mmCIF file of C-alpha atoms in Angstrom:
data_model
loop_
_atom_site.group_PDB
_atom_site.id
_atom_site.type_symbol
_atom_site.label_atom_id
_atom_site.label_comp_id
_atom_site.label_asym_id
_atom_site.label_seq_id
_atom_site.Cartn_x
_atom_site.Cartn_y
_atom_site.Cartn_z
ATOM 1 C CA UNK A 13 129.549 45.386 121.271
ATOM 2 C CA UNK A 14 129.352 49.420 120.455
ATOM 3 C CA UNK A 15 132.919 51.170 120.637
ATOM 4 C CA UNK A 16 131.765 53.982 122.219
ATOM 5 C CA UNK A 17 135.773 55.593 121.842
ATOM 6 C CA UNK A 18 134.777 55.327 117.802
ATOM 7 C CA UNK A 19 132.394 57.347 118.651
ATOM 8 C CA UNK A 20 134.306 60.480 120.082
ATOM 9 C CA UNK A 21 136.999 60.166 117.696
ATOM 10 C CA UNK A 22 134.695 60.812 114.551
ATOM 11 C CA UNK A 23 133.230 64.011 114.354
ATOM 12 C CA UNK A 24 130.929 63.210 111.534
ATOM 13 C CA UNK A 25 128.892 61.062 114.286
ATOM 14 C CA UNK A 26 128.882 63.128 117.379
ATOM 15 C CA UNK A 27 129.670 67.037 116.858
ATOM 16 C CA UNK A 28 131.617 68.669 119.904
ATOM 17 C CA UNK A 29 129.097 71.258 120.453
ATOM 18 C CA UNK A 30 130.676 73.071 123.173
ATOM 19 C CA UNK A 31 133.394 73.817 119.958
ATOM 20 C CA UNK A 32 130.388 75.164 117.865
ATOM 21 C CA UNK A 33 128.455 77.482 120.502
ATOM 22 C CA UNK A 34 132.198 78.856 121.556
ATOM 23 C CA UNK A 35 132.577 79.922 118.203
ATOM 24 C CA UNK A 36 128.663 81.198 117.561
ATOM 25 C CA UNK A 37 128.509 83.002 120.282
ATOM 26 C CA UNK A 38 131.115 86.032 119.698
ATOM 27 C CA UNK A 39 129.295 85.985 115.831
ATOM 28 C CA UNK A 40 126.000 86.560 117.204
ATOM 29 C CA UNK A 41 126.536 89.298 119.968
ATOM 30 C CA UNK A 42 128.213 91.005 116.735
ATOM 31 C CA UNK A 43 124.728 90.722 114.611
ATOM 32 C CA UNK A 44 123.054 91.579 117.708
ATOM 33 C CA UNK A 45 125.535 94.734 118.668
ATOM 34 C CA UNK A 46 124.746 95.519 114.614
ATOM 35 C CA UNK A 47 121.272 95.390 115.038
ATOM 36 C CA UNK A 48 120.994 97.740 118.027
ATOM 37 C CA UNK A 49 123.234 99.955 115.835
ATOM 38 C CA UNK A 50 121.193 100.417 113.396
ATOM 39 C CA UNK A 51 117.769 100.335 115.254
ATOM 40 C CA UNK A 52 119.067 103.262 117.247
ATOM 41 C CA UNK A 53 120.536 105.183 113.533
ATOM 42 C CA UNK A 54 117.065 104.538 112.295
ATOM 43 C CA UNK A 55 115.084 105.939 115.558
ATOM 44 C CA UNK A 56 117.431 109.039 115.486
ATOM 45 C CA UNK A 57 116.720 109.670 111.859
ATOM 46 C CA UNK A 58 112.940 109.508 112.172
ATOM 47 C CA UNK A 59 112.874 111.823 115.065
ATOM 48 C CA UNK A 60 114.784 114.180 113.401
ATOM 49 C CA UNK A 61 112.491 113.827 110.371
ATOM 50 C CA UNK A 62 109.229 113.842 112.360
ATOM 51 C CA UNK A 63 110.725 116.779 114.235
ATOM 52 C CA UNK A 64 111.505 118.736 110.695
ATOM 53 C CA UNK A 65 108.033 118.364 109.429
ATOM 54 C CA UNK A 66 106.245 119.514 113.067
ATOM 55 C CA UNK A 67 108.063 122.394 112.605
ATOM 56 C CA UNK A 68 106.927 123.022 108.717
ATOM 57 C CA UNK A 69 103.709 122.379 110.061
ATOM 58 C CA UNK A 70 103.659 124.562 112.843
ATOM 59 C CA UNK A 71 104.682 127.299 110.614
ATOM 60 C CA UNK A 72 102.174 127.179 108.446
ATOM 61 C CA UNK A 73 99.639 127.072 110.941
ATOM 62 C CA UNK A 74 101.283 130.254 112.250
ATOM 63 C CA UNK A 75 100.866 132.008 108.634
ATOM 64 C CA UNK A 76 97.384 130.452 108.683
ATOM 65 C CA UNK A 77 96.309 132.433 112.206
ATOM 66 C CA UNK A 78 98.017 135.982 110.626
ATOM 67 C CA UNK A 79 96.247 135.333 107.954
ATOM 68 C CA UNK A 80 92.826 134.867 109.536
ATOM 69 C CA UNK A 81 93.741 137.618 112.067
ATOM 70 C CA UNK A 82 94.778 139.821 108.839
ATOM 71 C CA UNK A 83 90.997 138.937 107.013
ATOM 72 C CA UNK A 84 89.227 139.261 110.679
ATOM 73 C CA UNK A 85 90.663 142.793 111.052
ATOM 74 C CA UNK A 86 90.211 143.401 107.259
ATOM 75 C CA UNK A 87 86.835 142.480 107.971
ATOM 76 C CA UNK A 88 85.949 144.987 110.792
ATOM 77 C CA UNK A 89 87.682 148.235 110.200
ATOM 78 C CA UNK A 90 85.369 149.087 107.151
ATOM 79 C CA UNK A 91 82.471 148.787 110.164
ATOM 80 C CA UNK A 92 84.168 150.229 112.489
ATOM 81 C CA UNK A 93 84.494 153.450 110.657
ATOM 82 C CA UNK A 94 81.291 153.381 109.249
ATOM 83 C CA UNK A 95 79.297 152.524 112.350
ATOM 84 C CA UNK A 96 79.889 152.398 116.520
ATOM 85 C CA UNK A 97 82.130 149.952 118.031
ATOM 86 C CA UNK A 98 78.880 147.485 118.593
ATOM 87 C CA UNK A 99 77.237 147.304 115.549
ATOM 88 C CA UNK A 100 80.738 146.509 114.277
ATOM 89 C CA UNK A 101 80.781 143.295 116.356
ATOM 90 C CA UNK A 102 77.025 142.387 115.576
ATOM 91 C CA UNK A 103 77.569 142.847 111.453
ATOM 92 C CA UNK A 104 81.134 140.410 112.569
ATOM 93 C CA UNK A 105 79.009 137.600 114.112
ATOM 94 C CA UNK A 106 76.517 138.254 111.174
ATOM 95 C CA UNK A 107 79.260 137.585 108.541
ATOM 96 C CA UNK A 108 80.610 134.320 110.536
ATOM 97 C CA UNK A 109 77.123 133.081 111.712
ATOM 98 C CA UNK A 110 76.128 133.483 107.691
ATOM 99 C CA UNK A 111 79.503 131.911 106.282
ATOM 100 C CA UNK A 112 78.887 128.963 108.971
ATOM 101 C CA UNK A 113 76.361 126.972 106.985
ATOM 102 C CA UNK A 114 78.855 127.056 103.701
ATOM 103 C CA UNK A 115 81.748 125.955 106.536
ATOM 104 C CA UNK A 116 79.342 122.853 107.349
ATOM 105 C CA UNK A 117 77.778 122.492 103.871
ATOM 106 C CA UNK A 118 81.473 123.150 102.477
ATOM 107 C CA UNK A 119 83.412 119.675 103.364
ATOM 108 C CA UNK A 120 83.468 119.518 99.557
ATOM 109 C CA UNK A 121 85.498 122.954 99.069
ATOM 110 C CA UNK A 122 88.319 121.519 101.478
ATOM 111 C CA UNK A 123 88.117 118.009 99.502
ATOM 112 C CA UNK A 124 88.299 119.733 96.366
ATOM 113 C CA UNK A 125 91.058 121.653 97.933
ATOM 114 C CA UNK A 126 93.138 118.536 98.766
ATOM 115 C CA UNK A 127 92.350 117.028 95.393
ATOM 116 C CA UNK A 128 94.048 120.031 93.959
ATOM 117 C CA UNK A 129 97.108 119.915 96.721
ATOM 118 C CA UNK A 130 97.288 116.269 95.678
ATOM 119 C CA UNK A 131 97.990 116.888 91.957
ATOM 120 C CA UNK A 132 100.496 119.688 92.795
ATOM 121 C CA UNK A 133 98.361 122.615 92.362
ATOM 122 C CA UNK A 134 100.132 125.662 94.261
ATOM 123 C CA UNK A 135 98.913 127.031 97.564
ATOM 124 C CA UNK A 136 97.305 129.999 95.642
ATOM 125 C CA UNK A 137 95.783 128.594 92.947
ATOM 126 C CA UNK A 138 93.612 126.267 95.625
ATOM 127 C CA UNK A 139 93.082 129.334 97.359
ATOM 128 C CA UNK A 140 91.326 131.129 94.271
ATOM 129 C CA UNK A 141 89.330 128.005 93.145
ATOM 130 C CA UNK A 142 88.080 126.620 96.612
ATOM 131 C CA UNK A 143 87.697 129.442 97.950
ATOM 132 C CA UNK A 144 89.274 129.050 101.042
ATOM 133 C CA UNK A 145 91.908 131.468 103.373
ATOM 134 C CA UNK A 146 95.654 131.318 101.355
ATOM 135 C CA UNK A 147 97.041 130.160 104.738
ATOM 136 C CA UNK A 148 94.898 127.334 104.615
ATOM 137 C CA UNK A 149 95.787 126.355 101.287
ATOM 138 C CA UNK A 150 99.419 126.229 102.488
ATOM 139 C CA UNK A 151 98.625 123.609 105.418
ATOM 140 C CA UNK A 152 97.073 121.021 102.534
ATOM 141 C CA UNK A 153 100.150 121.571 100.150
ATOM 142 C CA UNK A 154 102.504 121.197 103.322
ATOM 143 C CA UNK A 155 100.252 118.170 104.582
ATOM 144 C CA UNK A 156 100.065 116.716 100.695
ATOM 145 C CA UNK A 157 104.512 117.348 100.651
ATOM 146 C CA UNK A 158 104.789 115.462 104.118
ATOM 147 C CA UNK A 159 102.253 112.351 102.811
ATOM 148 C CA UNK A 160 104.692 111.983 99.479
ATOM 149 C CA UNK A 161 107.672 112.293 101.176
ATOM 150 C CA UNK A 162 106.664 109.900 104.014
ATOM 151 C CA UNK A 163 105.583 107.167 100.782
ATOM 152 C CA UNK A 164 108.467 107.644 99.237
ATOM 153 C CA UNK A 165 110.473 106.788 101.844
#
């Protein structure tokens, strides 16, 4: 017949595990505590990142409106003072409604441009060679900055 007290007295046959999960327990709310610990670090540290970079790249779509506003008034005071107030505004919509094709036929002047920002060109030599506003040159080298960083982390 089976000695079932042999049984409770070895612990090599029949682990007490009321003893184990007693002692498991306070170890794994301590991973778990650790975990949330550093899932919240880590949350805090992208927002704070994410928030950095909106703000570079806010700014430099503020320089890129002064700078449009700076070429669109550029732009019409020569007309102005040469001819009324509405011719002005018709030889305006002339110039955009003729640079609109290049805008559309252009994709390849902003690819070229963020071919250049990707090799580390400055913001105004990809303004001279594209062709393209010096503001929006900035946005692609901030853009191009923000991709390597975000790799490289």
């Amino acid at each position: 017949m089976l000695n079932f007290h042999a049984l409770h007295l070895n612990p090599h046959l029949h682990p007490d595990w009321t003893l184990i999960l007693s002692a498991a327990l306070p170890a794994s709310l301590f991973v778990l505590a650790l975990a949330v610990c550093l899932l919240s670090y880590a949350l805090r540290r992208g927002h704070r990142t994410h928030r950095a970079e909106l703000a570079r790249i806010f700014e430099q779509l503020d320089l890129l409106r002064f700078d449009a506003q700076q070429a669109a008034a550029a732009a019409a005071t020569p007309a102005r003072a040469s001819n009324g107030e509405g011719s002005a505004d018709r030889e305006l919509l002339a110039a955009v409604m003729a640079r609109e094709p290049q805008l559309a036929s252009g994709a390849g002047d902003y690819y070229a441009a963020a071919q250049l920002a990707a090799r580390g060109s400055s913001a105004a030599e990809i303004a001279d060679r594209c062709g393209i506003v010096n503001g929006e040159a900035r946005v692609l080298v901030a853009l191009q900055q923000a991709r390597s960083r975000r790799a490289a982390h």
